[in-house]
Backbone as a chain_set.jsonl record, in Angstrom:
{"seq": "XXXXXXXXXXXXXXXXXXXXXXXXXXXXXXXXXXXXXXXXXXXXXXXXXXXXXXXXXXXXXXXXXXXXXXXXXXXXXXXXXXXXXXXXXXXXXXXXXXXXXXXXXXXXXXXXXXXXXXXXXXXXXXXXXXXXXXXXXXXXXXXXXXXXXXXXXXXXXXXXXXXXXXXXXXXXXXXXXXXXXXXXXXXXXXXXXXXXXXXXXXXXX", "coords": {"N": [[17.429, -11.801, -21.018], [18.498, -8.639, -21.466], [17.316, -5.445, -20.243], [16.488, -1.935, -19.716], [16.248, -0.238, -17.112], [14.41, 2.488, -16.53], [14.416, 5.308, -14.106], [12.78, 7.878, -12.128], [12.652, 8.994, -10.113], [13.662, 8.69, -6.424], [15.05, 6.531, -7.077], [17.151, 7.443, -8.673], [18.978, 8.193, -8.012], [22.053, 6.172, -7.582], [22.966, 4.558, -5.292], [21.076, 4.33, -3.929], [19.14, 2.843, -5.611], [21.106, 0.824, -5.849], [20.158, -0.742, -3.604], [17.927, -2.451, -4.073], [18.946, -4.437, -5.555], [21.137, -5.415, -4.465], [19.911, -6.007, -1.397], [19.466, -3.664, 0.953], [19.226, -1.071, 3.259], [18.274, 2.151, 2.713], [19.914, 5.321, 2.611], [17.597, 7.757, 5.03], [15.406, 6.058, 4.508], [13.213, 4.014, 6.078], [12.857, 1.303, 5.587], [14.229, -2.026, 4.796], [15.057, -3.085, 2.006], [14.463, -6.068, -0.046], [16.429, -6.48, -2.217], [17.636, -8.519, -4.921], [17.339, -11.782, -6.548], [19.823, -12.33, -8.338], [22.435, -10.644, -7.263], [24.066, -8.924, -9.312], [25.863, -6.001, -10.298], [24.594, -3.174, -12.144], [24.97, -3.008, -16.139], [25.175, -0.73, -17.385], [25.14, 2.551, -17.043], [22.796, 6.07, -17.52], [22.002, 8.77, -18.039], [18.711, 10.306, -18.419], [15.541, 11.71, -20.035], [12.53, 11.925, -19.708], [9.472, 12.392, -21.669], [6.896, 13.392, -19.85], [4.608, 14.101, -17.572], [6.061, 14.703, -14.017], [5.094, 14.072, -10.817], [4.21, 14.535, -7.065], [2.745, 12.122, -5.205], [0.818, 10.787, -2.786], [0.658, 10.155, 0.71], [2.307, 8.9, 3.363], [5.215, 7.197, 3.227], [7.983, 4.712, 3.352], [9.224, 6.755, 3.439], [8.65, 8.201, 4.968], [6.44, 10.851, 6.655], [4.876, 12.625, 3.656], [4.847, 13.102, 0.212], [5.523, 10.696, -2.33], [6.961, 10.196, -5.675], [5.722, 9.946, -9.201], [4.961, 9.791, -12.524], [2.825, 11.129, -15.17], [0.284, 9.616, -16.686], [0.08, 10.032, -19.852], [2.543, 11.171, -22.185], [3.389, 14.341, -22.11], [3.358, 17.215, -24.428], [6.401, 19.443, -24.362], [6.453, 19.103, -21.869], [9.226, 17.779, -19.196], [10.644, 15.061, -17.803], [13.507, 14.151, -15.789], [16.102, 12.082, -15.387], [17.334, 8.097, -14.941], [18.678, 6.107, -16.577], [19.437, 2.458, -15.899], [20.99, -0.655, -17.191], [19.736, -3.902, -16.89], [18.859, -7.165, -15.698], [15.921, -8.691, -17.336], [14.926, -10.08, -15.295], [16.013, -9.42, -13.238], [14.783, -6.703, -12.997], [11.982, -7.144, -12.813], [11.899, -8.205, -10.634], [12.591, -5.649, -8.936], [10.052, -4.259, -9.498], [8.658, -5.624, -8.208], [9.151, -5.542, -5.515], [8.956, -2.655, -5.357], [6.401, -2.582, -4.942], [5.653, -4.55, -3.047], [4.972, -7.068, -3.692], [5.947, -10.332, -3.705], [7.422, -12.818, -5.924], [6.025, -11.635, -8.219], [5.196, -11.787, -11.727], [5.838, -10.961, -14.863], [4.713, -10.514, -18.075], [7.093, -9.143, -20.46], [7.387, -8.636, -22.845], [4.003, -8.823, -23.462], [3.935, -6.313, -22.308], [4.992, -4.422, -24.012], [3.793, -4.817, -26.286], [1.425, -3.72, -25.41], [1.732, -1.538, -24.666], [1.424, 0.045, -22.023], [0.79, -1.598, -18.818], [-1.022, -2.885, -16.557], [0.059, -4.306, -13.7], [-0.293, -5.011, -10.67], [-2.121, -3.835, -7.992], [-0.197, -2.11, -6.583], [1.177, 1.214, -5.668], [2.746, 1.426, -7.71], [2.028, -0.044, -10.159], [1.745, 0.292, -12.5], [3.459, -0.823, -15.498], [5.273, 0.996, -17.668], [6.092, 0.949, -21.357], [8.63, 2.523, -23.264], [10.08, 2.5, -25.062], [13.366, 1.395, -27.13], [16.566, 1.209, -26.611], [19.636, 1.119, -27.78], [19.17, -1.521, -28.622], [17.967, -3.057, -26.465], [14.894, -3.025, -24.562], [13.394, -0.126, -23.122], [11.878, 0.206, -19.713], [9.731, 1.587, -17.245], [7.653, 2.435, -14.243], [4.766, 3.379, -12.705], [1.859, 4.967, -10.948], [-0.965, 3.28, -10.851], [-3.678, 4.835, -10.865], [-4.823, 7.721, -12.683], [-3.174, 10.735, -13.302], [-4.437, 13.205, -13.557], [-6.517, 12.44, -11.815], [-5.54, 12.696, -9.532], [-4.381, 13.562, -5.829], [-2.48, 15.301, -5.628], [0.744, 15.75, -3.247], [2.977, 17.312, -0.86], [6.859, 16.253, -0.874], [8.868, 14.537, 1.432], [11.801, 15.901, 3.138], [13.77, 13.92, 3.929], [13.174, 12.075, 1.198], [13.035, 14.129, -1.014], [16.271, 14.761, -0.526], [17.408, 12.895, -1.334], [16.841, 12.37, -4.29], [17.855, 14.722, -5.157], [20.406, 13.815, -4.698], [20.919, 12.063, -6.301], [20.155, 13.22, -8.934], [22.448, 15.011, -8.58], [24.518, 13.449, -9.228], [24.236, 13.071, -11.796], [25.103, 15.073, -12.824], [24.129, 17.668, -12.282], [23.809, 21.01, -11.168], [23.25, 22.541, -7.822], [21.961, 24.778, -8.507], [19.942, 24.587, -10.288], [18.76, 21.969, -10.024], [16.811, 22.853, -7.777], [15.506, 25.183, -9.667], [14.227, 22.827, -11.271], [13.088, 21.139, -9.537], [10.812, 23.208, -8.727], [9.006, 23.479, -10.516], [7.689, 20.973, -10.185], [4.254, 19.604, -9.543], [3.408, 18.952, -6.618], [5.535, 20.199, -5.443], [5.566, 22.814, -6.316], [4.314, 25.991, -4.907], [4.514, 24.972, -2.839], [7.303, 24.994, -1.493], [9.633, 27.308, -1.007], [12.683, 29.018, -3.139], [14.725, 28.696, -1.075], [13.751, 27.111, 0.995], [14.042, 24.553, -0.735], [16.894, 24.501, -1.137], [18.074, 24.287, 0.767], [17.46, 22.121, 1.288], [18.456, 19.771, -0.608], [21.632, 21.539, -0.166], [21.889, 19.356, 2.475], [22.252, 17.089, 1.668]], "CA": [[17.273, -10.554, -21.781], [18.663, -6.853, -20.893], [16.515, -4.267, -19.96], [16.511, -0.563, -19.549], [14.889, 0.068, -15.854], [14.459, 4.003, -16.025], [14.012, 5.589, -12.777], [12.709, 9.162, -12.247], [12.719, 8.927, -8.33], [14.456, 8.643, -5.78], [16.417, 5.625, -7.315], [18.058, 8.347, -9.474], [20.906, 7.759, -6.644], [22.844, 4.808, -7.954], [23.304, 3.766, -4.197], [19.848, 4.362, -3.374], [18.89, 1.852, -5.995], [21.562, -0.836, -5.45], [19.82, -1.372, -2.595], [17.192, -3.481, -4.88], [19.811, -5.301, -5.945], [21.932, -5.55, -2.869], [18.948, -5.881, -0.551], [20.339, -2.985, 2.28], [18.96, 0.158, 3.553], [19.016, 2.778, 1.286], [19.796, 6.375, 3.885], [16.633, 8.261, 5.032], [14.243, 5.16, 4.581], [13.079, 3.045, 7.315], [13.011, -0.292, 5.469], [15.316, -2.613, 4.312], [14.968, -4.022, 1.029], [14.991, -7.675, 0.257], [17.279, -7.352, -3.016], [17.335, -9.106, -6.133], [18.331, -12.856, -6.934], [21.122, -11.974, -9.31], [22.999, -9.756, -7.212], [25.044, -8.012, -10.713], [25.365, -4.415, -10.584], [24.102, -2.417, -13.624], [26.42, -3.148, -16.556], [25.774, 0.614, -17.604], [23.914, 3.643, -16.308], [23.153, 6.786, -18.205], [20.933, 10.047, -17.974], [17.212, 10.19, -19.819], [14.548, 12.408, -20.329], [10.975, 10.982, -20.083], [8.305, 13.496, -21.731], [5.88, 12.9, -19.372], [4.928, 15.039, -16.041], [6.334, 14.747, -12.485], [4.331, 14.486, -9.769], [4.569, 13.676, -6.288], [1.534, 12.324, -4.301], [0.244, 9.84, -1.461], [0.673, 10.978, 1.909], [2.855, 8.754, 4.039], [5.803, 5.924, 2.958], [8.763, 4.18, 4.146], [10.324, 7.663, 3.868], [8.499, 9.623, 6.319], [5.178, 11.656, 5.743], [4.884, 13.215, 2.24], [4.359, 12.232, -1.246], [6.735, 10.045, -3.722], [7.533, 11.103, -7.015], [5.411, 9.155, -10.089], [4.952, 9.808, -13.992], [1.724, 10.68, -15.562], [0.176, 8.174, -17.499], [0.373, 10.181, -20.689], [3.647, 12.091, -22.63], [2.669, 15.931, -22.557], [4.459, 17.668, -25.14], [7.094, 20.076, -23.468], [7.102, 18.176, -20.128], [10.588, 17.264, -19.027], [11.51, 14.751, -16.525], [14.817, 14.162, -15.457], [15.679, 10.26, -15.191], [18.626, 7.311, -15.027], [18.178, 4.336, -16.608], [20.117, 1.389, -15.812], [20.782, -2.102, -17.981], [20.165, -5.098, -16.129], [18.314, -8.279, -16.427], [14.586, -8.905, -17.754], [14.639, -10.768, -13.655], [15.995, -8.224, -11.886], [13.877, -5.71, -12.989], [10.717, -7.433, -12.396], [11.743, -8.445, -8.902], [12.662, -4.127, -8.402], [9.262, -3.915, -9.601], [7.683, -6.568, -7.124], [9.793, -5.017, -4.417], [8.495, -0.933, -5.078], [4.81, -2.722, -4.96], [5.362, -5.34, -2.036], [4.454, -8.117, -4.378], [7.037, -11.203, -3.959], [7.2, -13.427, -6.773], [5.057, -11.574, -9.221], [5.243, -12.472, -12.827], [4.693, -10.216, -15.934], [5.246, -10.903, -19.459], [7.138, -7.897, -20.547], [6.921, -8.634, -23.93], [3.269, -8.311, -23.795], [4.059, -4.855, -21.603], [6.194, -3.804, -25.145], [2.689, -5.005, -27.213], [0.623, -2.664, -25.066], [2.969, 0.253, -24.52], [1.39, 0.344, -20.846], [-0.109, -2.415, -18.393], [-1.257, -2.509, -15.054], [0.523, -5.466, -12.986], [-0.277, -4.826, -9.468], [-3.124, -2.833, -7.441], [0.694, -1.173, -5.558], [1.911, 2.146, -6.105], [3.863, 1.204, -8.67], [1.827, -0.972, -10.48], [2.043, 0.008, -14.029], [4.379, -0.91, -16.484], [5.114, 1.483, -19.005], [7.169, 0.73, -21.952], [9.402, 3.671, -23.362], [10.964, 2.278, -26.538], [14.468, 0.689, -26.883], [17.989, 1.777, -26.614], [20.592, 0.137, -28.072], [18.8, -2.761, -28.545], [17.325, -3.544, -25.467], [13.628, -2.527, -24.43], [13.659, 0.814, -21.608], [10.839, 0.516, -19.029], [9.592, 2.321, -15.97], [6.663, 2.503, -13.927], [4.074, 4.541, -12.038], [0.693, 4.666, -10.6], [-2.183, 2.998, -11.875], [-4.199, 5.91, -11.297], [-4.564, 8.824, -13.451], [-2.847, 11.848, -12.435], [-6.086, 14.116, -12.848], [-7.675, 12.097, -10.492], [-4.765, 12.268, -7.817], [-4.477, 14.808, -4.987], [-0.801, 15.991, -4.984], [1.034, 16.013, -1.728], [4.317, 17.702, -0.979], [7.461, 15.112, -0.532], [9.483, 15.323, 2.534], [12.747, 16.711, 2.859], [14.59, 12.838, 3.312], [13.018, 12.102, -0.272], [13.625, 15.214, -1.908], [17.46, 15.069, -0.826], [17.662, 11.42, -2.184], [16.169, 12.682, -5.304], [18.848, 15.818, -5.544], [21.726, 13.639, -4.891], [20.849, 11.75, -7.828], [20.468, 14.466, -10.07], [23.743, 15.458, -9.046], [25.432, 12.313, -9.537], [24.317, 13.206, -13.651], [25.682, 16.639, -13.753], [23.255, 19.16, -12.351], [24.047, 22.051, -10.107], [22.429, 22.91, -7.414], [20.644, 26.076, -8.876], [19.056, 23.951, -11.94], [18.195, 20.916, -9.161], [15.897, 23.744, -7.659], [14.757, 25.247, -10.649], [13.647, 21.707, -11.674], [11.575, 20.856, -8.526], [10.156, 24.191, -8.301], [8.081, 22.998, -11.914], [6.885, 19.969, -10.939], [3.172, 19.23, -9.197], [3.168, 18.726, -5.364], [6.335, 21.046, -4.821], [5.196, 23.884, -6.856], [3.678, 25.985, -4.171], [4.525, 24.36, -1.33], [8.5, 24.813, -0.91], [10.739, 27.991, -1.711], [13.538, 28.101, -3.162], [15.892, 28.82, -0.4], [13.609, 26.112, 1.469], [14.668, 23.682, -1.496], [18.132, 24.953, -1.341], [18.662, 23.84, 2.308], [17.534, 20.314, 1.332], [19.625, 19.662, -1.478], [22.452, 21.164, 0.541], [21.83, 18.467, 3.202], [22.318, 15.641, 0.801]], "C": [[17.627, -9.364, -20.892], [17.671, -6.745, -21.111], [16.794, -3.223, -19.486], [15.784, -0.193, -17.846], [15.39, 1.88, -15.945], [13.518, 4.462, -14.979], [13.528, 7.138, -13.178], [12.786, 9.686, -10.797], [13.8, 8.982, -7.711], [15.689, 7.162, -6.431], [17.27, 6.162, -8.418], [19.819, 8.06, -9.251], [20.81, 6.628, -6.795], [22.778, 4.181, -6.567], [22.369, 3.753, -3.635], [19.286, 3.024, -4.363], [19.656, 0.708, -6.295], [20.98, -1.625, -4.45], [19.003, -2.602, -2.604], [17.898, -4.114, -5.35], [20.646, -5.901, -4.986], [21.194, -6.495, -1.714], [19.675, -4.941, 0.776], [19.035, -1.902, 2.607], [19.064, 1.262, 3.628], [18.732, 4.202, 2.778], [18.417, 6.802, 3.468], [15.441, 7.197, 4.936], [14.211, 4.071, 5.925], [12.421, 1.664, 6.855], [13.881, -0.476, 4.442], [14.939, -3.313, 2.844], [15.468, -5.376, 0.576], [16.226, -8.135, -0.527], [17.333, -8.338, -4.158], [17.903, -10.882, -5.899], [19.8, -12.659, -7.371], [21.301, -10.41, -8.651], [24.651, -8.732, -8.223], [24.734, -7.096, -10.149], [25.18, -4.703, -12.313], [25.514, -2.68, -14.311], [26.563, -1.59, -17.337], [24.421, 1.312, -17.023], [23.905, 5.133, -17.196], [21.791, 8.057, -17.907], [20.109, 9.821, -18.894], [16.668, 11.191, -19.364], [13.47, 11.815, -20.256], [10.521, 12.382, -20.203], [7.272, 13.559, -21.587], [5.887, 13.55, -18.105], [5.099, 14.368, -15.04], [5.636, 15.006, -11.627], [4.938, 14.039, -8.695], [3.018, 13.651, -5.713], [2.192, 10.884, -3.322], [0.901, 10.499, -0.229], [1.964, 10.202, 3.129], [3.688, 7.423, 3.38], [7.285, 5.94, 3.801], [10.06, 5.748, 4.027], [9.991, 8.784, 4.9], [6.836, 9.938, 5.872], [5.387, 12.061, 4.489], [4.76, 12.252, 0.916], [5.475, 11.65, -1.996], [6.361, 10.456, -5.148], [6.349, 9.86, -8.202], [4.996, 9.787, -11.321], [3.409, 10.112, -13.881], [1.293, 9.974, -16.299], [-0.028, 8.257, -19.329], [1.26, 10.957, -21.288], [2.448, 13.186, -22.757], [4.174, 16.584, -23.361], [4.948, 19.327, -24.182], [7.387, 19.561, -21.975], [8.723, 17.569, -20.369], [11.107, 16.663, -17.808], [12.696, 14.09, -16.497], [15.024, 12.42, -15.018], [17.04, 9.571, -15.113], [17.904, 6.499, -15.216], [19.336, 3.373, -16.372], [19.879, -0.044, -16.398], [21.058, -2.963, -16.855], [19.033, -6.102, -16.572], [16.839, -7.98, -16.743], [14.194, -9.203, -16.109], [14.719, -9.665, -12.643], [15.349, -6.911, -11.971], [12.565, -6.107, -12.47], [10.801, -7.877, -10.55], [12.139, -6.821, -8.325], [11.468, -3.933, -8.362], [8.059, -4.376, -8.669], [8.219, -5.977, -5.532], [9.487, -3.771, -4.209], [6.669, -1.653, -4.782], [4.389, -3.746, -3.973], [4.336, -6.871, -2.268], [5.611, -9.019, -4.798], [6.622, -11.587, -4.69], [6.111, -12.708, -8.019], [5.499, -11.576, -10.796], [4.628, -11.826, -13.666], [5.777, -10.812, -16.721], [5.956, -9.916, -20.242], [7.062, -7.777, -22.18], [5.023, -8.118, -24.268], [2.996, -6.688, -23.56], [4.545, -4.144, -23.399], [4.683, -3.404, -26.267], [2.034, -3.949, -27.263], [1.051, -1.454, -25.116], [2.664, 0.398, -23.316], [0.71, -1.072, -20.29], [-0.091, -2.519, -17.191], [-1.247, -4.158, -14.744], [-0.009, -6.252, -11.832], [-1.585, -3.856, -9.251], [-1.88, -2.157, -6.507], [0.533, -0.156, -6.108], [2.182, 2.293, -7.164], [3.356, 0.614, -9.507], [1.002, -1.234, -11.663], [2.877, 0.153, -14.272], [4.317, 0.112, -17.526], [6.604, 0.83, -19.811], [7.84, 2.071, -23.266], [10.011, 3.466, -24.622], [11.862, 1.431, -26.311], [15.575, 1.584, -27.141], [18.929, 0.694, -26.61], [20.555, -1.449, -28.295], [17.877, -3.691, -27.406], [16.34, -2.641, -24.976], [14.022, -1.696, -22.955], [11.738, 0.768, -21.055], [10.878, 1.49, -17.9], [8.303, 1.958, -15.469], [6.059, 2.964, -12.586], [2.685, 3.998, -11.696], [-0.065, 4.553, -11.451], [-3.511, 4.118, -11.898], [-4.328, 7.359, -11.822], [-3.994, 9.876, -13.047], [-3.903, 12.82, -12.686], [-6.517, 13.782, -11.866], [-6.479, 11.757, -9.237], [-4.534, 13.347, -7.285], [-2.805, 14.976, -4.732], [-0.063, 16.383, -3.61], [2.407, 16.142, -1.948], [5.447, 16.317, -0.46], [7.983, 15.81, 0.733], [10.849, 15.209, 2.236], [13.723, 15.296, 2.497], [14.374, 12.516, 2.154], [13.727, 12.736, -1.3], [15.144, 14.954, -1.816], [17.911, 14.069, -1.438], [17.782, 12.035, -3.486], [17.569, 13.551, -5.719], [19.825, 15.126, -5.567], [21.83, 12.809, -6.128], [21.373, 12.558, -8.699], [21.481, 15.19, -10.258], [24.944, 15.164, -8.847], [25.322, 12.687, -11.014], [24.702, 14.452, -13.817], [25.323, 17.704, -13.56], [23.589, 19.825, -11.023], [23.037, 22.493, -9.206], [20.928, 23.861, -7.581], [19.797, 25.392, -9.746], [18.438, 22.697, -11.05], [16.897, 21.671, -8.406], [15.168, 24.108, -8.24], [13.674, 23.872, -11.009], [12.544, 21.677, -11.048], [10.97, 22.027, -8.384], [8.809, 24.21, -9.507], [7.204, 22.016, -11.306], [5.564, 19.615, -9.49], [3.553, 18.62, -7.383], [4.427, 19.602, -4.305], [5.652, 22.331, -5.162], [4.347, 24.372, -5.667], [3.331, 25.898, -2.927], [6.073, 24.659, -0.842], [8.495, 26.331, -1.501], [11.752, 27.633, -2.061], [14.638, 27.865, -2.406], [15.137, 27.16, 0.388], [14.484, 24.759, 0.976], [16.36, 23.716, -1.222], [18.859, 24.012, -0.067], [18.573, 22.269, 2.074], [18.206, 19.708, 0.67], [21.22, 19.67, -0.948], [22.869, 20.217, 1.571], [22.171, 17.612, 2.928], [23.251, 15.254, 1.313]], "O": [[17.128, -9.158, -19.786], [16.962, -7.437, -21.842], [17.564, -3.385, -18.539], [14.596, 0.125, -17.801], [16.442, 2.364, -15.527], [12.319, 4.206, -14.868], [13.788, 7.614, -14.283], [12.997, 10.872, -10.546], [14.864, 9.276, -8.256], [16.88, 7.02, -6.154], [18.035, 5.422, -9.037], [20.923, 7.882, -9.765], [19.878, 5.93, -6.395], [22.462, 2.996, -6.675], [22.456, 3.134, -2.575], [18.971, 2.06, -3.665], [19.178, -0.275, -6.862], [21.141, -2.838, -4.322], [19.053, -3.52, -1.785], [17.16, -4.865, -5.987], [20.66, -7.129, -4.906], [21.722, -7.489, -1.215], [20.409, -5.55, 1.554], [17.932, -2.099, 2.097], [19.833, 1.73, 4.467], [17.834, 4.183, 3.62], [17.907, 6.594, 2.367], [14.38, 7.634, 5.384], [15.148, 3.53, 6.511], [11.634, 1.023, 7.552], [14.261, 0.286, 3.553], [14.368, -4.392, 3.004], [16.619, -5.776, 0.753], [16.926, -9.125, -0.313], [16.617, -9.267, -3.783], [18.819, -11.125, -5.113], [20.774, -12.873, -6.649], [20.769, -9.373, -9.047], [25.7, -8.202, -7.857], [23.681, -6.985, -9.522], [25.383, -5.573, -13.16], [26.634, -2.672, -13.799], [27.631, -1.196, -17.805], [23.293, 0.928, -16.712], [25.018, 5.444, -17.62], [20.666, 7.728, -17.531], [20.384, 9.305, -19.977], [17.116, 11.713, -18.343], [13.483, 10.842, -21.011], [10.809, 13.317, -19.455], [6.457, 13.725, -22.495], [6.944, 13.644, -17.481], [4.404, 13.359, -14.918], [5.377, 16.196, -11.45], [5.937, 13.327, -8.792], [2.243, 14.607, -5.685], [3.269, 10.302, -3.194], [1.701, 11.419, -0.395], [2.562, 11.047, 3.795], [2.949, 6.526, 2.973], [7.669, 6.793, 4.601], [11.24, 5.795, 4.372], [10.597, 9.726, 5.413], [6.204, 9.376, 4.978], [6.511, 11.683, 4.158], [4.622, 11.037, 0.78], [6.42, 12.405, -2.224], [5.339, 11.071, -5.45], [6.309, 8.736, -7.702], [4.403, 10.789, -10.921], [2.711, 9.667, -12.97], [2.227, 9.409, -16.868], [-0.205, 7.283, -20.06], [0.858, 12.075, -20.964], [1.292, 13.136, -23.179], [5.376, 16.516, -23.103], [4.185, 20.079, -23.576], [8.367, 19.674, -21.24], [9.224, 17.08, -21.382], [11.766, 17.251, -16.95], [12.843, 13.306, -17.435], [14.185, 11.729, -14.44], [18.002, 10.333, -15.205], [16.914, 6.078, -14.618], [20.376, 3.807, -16.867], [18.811, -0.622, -16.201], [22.028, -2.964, -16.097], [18.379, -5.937, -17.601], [16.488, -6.865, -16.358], [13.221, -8.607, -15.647], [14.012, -9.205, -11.746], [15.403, -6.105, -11.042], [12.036, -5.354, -11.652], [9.981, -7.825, -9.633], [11.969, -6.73, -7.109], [11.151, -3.389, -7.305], [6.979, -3.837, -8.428], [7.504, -6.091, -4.536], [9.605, -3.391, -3.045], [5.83, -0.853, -4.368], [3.195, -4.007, -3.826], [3.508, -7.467, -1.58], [6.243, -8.814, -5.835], [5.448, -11.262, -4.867], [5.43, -13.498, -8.674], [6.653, -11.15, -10.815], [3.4, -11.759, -13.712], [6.892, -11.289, -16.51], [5.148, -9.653, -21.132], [6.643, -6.727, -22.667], [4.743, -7.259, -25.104], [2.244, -5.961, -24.208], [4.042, -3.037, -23.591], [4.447, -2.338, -26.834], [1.831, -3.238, -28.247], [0.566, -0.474, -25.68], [3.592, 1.044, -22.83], [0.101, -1.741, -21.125], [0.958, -2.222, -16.619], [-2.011, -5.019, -15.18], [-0.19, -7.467, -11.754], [-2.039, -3.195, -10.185], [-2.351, -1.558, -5.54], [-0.195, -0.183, -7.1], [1.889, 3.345, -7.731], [4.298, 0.379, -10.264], [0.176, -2.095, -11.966], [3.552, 1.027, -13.727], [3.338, 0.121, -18.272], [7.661, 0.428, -19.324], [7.064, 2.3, -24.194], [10.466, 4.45, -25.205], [11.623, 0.588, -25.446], [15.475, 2.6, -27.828], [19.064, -0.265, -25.85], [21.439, -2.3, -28.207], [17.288, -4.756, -27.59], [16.689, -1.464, -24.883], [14.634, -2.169, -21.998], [10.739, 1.119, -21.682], [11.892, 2.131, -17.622], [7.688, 1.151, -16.166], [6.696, 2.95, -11.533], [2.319, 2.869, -12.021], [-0.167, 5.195, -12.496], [-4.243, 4.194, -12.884], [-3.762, 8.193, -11.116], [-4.491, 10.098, -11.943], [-4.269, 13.323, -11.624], [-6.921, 14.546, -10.989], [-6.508, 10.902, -8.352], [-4.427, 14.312, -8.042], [-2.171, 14.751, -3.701], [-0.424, 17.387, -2.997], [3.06, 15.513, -2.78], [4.972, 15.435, 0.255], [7.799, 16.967, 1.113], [11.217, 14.556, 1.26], [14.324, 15.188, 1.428], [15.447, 12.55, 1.552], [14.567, 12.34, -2.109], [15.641, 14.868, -2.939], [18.886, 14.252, -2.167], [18.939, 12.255, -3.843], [18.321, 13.064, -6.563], [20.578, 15.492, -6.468], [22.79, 12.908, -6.891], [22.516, 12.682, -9.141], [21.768, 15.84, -11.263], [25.958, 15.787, -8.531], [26.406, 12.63, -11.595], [24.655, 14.962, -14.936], [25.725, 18.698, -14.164], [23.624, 19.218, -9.953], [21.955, 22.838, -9.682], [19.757, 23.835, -7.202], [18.682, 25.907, -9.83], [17.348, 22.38, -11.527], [15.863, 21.005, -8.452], [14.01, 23.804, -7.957], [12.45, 24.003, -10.985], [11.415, 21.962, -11.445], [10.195, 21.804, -7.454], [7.796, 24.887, -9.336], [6.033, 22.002, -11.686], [6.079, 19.375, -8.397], [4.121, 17.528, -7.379], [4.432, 19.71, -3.079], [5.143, 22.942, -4.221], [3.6, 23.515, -5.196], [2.456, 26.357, -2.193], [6.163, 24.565, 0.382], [7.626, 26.678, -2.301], [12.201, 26.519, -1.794], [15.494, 27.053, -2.758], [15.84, 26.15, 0.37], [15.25, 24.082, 1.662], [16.909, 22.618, -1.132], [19.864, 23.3, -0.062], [19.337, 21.407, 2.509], [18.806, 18.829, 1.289], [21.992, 18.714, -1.024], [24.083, 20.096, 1.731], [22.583, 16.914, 3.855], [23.719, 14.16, 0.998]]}, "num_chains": 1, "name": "protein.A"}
């Protein structure tokens, strides 16, 4: 079975998330990923919307100090995050998903994920499933922390993240000034960067 894997993160960047497929070492991170069985690329990739807020928290990962990017766990109307989904197997998604949560071999039913509309897999990071609808026939997932975003303490990302993140966003079309604008909205930047700060990191990409 296809599947939809929509990203909102850093695997925005197509070459940042072949790496789960590949198994390589995606720039700015200091580990290697192991890689999927079924090394296919995506047989298409396309820009989304999730209407659901952007955060970034936790404090230190394989990209440095700062926080990673994750969903809240309910759509707020007007929220707008910025996303790529990519079609690939029912397999190789669940092994991306065992690979962001450091859980080999783990085993969900995604059908029942479709039943629930959300389900918690893993005690990782990563380690709910949400399910998003379908496109074109085939079911779009993603997934985010199992704990609530009320109850999480927001922490700024660091700059290797963030520029991951930007070169994504403008692999789909977006200009620097509107890649700024964006992060200057969403929960652990707000506050913490300017925008010339932002500006410089983006340009770095």
């Amino acid at each position: 079975m296809d599947v939809w894997y929509v990203s909102y993160g850093s695997n925005i960047c197509e070459d940042r998330f072949l790496c789960y497929i590949f198994g390589d070492t995606p720039k700015g991170s200091s580990l290697k990923e192991r890689g999927c069985t079924d090394k296919t690329a995506p047989k298409r990739s396309e820009m989304a919307e999730l209407p659901y807020p952007l955060y970034f928290a936790k404090e230190r990962s394989k990209w440095g100090d700062g926080g990673v990017a994750f969903i809240g766990d309910s759509p707020v109307e007007k929220e707008r995050t910025l996303a790529r989904k990519y079609l690939i197997t029912s397999e190789q998604f669940l092994e991306v998903v065992a690979q962001e949560n450091n859980q080999p071999g783990l085993q969900v039913d995604l059908q029942q994920v479709i039943r629930m509309g959300r389900q918690m897999v893993t005690d990782g990071w990563y380690g709910s499933i949400v399910y998003l609808g379908e496109k074109d026939g085939s079911p779009m997932f993603t997934f985010t922390a199992n704990t609530p975003m009320d109850q999480t303490t927001c922490n700024k990302p660091s700059a290797a993240y963030l520029s991951m993140i930007a070169r994504g966003l403008k692999e789909l079309g977006l200009t620097d000034g509107e890649i700024v604008a964006y992060f200057l909205g969403k929960s652990g930047i707000a506050g913490q960067f300017s925008a010339a700060t932002l500006a410089a990191y983006i340009e770095e990409e």
